[in-house]
Tab-separated table of C-alpha atoms in Angstrom:
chain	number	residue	atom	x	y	z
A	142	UNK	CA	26.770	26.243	49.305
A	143	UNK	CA	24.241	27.366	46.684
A	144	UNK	CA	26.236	26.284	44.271
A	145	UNK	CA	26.343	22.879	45.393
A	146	UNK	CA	22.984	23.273	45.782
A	147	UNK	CA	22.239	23.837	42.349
A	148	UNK	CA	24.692	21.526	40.832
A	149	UNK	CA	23.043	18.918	42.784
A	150	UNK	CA	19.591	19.553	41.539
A	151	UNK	CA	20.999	19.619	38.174
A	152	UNK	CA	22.260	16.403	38.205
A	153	UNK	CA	18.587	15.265	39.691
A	154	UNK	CA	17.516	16.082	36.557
A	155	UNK	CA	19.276	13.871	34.547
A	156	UNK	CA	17.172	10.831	35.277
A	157	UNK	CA	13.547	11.883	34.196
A	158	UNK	CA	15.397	13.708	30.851
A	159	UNK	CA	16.602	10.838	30.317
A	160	UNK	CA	13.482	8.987	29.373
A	161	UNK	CA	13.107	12.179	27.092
A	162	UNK	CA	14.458	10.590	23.749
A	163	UNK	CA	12.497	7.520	24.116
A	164	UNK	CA	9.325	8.687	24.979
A	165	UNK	CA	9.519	11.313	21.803
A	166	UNK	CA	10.656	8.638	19.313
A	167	UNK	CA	7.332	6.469	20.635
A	168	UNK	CA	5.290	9.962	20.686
A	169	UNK	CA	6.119	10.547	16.662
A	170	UNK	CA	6.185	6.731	15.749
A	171	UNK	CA	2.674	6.862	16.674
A	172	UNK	CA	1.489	10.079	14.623
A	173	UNK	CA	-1.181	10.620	12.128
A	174	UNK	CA	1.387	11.495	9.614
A	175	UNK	CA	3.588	8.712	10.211
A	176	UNK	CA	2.505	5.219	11.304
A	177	UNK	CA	-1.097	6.367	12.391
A	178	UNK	CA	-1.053	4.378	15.434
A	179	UNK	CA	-3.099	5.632	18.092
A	180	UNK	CA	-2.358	3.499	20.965
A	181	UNK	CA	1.655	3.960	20.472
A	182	UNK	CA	0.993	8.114	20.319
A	183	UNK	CA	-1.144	7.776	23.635
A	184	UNK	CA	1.836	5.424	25.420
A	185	UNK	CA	4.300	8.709	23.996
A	186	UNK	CA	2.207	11.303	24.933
A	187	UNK	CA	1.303	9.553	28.660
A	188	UNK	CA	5.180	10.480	29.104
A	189	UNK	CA	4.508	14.064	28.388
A	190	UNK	CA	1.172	14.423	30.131
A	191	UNK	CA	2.743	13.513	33.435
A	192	UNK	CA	6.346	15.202	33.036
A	193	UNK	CA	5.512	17.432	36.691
A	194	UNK	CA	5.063	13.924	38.039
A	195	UNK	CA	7.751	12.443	36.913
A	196	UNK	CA	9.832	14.784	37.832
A	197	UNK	CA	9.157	15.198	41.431
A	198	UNK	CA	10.085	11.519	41.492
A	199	UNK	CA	12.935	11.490	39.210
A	200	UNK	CA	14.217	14.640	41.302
A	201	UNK	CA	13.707	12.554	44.778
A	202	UNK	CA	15.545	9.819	43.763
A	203	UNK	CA	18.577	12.408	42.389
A	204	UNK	CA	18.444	14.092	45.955
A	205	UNK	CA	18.129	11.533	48.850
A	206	UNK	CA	21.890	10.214	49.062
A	207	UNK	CA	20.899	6.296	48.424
A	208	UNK	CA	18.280	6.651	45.767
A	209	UNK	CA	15.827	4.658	47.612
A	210	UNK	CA	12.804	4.208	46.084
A	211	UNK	CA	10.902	5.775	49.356
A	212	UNK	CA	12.403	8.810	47.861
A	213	UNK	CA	9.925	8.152	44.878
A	214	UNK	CA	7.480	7.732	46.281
A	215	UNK	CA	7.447	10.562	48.615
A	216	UNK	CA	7.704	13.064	45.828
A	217	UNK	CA	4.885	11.146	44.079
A	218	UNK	CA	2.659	11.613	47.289
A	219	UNK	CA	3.736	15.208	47.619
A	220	UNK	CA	3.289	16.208	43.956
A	221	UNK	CA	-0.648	14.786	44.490
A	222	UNK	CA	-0.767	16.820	47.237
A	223	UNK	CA	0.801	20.121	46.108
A	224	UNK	CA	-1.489	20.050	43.051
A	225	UNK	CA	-4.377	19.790	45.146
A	226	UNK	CA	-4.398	21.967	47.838
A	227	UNK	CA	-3.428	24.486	45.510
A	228	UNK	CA	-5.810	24.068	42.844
A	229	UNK	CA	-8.026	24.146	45.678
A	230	UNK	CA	-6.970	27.592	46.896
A	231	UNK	CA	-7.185	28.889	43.163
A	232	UNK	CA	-8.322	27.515	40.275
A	233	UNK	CA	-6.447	28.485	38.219
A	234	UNK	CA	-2.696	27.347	39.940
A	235	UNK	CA	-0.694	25.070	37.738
A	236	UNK	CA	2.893	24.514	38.925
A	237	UNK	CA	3.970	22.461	36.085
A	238	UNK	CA	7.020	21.049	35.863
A	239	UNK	CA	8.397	23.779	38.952
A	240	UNK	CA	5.815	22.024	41.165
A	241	UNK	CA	7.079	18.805	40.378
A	242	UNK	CA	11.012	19.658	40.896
A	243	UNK	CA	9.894	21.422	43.951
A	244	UNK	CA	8.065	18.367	45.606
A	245	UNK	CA	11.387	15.848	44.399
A	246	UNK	CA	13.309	18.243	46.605
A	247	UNK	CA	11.352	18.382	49.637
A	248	UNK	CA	10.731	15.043	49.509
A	249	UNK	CA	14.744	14.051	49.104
A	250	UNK	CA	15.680	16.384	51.788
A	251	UNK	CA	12.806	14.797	54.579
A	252	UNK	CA	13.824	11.413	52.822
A	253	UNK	CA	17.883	12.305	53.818
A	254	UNK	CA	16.221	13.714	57.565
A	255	UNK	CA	13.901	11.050	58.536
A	256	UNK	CA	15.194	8.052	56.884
A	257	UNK	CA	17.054	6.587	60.040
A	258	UNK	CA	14.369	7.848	62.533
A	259	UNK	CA	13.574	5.541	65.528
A	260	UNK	CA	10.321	6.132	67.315
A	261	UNK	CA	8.764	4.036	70.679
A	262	UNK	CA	8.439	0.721	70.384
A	263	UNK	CA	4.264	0.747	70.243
A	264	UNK	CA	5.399	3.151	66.790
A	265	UNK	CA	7.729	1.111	65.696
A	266	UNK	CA	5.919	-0.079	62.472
A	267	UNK	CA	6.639	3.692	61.452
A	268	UNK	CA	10.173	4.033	62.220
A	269	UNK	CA	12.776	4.598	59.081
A	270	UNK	CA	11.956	4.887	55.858
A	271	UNK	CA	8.127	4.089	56.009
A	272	UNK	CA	7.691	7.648	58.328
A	273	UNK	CA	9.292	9.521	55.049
A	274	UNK	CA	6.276	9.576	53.366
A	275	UNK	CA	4.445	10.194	56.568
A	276	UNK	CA	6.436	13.566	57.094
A	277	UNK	CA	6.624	14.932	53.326
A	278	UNK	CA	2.994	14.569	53.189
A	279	UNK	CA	2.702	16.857	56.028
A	280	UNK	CA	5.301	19.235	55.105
A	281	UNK	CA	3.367	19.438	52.144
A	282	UNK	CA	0.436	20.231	53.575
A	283	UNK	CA	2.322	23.308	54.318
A	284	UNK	CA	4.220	24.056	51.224
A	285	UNK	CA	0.529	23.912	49.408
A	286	UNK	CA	-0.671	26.364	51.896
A	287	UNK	CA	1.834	29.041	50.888
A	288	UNK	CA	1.711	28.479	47.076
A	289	UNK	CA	-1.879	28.273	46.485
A	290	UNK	CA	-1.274	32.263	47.347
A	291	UNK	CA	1.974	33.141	46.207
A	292	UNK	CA	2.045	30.974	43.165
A	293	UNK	CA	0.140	33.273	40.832
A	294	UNK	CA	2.710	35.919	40.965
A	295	UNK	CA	5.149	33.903	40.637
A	296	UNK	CA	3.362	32.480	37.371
A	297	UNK	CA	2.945	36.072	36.189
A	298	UNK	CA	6.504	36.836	36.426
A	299	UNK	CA	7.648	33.166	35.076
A	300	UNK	CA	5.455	33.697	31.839
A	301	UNK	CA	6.525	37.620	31.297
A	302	UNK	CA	9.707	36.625	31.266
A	303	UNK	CA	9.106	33.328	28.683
A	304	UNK	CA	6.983	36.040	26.518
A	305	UNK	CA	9.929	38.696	26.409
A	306	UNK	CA	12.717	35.593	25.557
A	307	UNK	CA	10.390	34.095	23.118
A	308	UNK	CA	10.142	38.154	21.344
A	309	UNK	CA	13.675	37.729	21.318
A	310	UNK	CA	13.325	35.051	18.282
A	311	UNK	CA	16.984	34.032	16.872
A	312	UNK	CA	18.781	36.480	19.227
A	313	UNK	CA	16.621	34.649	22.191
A	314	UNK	CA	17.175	31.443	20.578
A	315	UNK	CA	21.236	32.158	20.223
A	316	UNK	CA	21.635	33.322	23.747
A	317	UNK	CA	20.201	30.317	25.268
A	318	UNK	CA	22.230	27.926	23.195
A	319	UNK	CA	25.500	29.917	24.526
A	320	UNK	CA	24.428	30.078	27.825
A	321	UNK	CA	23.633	26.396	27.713
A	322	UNK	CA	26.989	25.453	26.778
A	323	UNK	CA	28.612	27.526	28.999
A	324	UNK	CA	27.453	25.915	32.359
A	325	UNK	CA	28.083	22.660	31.355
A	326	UNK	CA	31.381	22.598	33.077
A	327	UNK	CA	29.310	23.633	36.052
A	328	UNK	CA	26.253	21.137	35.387
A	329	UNK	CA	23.914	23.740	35.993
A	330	UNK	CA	22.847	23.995	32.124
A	331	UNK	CA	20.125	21.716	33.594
A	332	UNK	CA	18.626	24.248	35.280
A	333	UNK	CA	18.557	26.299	32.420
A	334	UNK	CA	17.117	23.718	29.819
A	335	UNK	CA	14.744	23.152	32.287
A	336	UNK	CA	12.960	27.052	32.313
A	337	UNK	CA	12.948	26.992	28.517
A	338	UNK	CA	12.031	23.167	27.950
A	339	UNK	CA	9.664	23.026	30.069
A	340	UNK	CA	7.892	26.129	31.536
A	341	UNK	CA	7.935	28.780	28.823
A	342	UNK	CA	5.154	29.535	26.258
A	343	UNK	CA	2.508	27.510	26.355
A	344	UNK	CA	0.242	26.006	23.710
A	345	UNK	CA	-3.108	23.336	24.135
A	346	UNK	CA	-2.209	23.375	27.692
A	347	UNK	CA	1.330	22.261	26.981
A	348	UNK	CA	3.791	24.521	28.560
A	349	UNK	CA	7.717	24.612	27.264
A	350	UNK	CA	9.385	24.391	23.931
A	351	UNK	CA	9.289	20.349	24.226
A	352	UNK	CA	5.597	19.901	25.111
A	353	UNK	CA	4.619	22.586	23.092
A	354	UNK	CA	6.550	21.047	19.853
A	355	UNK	CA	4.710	17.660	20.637
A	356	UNK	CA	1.709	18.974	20.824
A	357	UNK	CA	1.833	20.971	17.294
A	358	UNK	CA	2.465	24.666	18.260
A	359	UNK	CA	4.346	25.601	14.966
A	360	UNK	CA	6.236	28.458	17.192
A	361	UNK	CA	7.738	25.269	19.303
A	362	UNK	CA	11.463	23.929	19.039
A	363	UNK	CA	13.150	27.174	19.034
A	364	UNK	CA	15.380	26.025	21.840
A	365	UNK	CA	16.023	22.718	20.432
A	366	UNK	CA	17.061	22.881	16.569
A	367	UNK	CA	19.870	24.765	17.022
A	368	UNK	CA	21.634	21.819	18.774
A	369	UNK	CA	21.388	19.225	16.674
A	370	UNK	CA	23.789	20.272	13.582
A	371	UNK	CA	26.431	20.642	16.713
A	372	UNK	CA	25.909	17.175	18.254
A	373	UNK	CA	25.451	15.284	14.886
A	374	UNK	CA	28.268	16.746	13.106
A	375	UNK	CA	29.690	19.432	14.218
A	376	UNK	CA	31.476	17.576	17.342
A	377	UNK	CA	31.918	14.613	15.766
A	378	UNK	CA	33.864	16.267	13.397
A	379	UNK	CA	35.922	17.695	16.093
A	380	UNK	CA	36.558	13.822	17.686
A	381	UNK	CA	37.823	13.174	13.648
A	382	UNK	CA	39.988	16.416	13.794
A	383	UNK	CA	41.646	14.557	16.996
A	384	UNK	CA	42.151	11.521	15.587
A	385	UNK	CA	43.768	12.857	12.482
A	386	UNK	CA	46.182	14.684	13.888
A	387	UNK	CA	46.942	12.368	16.606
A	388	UNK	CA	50.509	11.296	16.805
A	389	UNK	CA	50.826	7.999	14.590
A	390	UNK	CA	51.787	5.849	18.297
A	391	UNK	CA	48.417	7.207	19.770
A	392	UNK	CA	46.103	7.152	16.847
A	393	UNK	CA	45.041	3.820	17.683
A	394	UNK	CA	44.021	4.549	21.308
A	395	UNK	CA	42.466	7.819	20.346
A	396	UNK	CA	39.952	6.444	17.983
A	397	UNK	CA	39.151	4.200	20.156
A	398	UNK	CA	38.017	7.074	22.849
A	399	UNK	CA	36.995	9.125	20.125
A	400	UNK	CA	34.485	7.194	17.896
A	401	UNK	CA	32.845	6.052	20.821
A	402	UNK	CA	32.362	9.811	21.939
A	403	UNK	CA	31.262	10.663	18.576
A	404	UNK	CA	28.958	7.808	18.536
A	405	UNK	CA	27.454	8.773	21.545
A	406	UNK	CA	27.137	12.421	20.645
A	407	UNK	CA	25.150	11.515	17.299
A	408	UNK	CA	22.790	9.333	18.653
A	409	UNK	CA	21.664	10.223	21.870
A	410	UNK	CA	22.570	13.885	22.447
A	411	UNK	CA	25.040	13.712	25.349
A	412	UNK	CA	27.922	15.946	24.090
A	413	UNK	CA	30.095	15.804	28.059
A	414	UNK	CA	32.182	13.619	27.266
A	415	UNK	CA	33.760	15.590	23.989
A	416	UNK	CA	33.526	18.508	25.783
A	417	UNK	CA	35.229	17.645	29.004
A	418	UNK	CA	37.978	16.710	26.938
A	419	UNK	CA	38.448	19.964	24.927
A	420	UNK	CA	38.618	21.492	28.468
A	421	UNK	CA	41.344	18.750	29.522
A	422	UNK	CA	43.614	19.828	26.424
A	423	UNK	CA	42.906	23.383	27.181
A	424	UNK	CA	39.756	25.134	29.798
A	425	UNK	CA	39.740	28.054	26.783
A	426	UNK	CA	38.248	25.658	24.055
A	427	UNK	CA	35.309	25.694	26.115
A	428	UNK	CA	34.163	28.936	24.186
A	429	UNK	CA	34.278	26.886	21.069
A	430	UNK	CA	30.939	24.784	21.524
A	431	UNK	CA	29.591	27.566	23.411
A	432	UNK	CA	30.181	30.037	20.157
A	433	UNK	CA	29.218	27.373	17.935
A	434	UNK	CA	25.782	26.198	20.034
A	435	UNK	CA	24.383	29.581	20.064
A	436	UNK	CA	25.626	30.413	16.264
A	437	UNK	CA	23.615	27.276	14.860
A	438	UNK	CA	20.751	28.059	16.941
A	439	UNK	CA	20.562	32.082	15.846
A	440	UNK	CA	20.828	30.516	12.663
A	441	UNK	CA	18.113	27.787	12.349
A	442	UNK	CA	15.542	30.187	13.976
A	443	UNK	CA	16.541	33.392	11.754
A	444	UNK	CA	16.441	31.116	8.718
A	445	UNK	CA	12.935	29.750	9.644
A	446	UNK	CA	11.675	33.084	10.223
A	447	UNK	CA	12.730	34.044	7.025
């Protein structure tokens, strides 16, 4: 059960990363030391300013089971609330990014609950989906309540623990990129890229290794670089291997399957599919991205520390 759980809420993620690789293209496009375009920077960084926003959205959509867009907008409405009532109860509470993935699922499970509720006939305006929003705004009435005391704790443990990985340099940076790889065949590496992406260190009032890199910090991308010699060459190299030694009969169809894979890998990130299919020739070549993921990135941070 919590594994489902948590495989579930991985794969909620997927839609607001998504928009990741876009929004930091537009974000650097727009830089002084690039193109110097102000208003194109502001449209990229309006992405990252309101990532705990989208995300409680994104995360709604990825939990109620017809991605309605009452889901959306019942984590949008929570996420306004949540950061209220608990900024109100301390000044100093900022969820972040946990607030937002927090609200997404509270308002996908009420959305999933309510969604089909009838009430009398003189109510009837409310009935179904328009009492979602209705119901996650009072449930989060509640769920402020609770964090506006618990949450600083919970902070204070959250950024101890981002503080002692980040000490860690290449070692930290090399046991996240294993780690990473390894729950891929679980989909939970979602979870995991979303602790270091998003909620540890913090720099300008940016908080994870991606905000934090787009807003300057010079300590920012240590969980990112190692990554990229892996998905731009290093697997597709691996799809070429296949190909190669294909038998002459399936060549054909396997460079078909495998450029595209390779393609897909180099220019947008999304390394599944080649992976998936090391595990469908053999579940122990799974250790070979994972070795190779968390080699590159020991690497690339040890060599910029040096």
């Amino acid at each position: 059960m919590v594994f489902q759980f948590f495989q579930k809420l991985g794969k909620s993620f997927m839609l607001p990363i998504a928009v990741l690789p876009a929004a930091g293209i537009i974000l650097a496009i727009g830089r002084e030391d690039v193109f110097n375009i102000p208003f194109i920077h502001a449209a990229g960084n309006a992405f990252f300013a309101n990532l705990a926003l989208i995300f409680a959205m994104g995360v709604a959509i990825g939990i109620s089971k017809d991605g309605n867009g009452a889901a959306a907008l019942s984590g949008a409405i929570s996420y306004f609330i949540l950061s209220a009532g608990t900024t109100s109860i301390n000044s100093t509470n900022n969820m972040g990014v946990l607030g937002g993935i927090l609200c997404g699922l509270l308002a996908g499970y009420v959305y999933n609950k309510f969604k089909d509720t009838k009430l009398p006939e003189y109510l009837g305006f409310f009935s179904g989906r328009r009492l979602v929003p209705i119901m996650t705004a009072l449930f989060t009435i509640l769920l402020a309540a609770v964090f506006g005391y618990v949450w600083p704790p919970i902070q204070s443990v959250i950024n101890d623990l981002g503080e002692w990985i980040l000490s860690l340099g290449a070692t930290g940076a090399g046991l996240f990129g294993f780690f990473n790889r390894l729950l891929i065949p679980l989909g939970l590496h979602h979870v995991l890229n979303n602790l270091f992406w998003f909620q540890f260190g913090e720099f300008s009032g940016a908080t994870g290794d991606l905000a934090r890199f787009f807003k300057g910090d010079p300590s920012a991308g240590v969980f990112m670089t190692g990554f990229f010699p892996v998905m731009m060459f290093g697997l597709p190299a691996a799809c070429l291997a296949m190909v190669v030694t294909a038998k002459p009969e399936k060549r054909k169809a396997t460079a078909g399957l495998m450029i595209g894979m390779a393609l897909t890998s180099f220019i947008t990130g999304i390394t599944e599919p080649i992976e998936f299919s090391f595990m469908f020739l053999s579940p122990l070549f799974i250790w070979c991205p994972c070795y190779f993921d968390g080699a590159f990135a020991f690497y690339c941070e040890h060599s910029w520390d040096s």
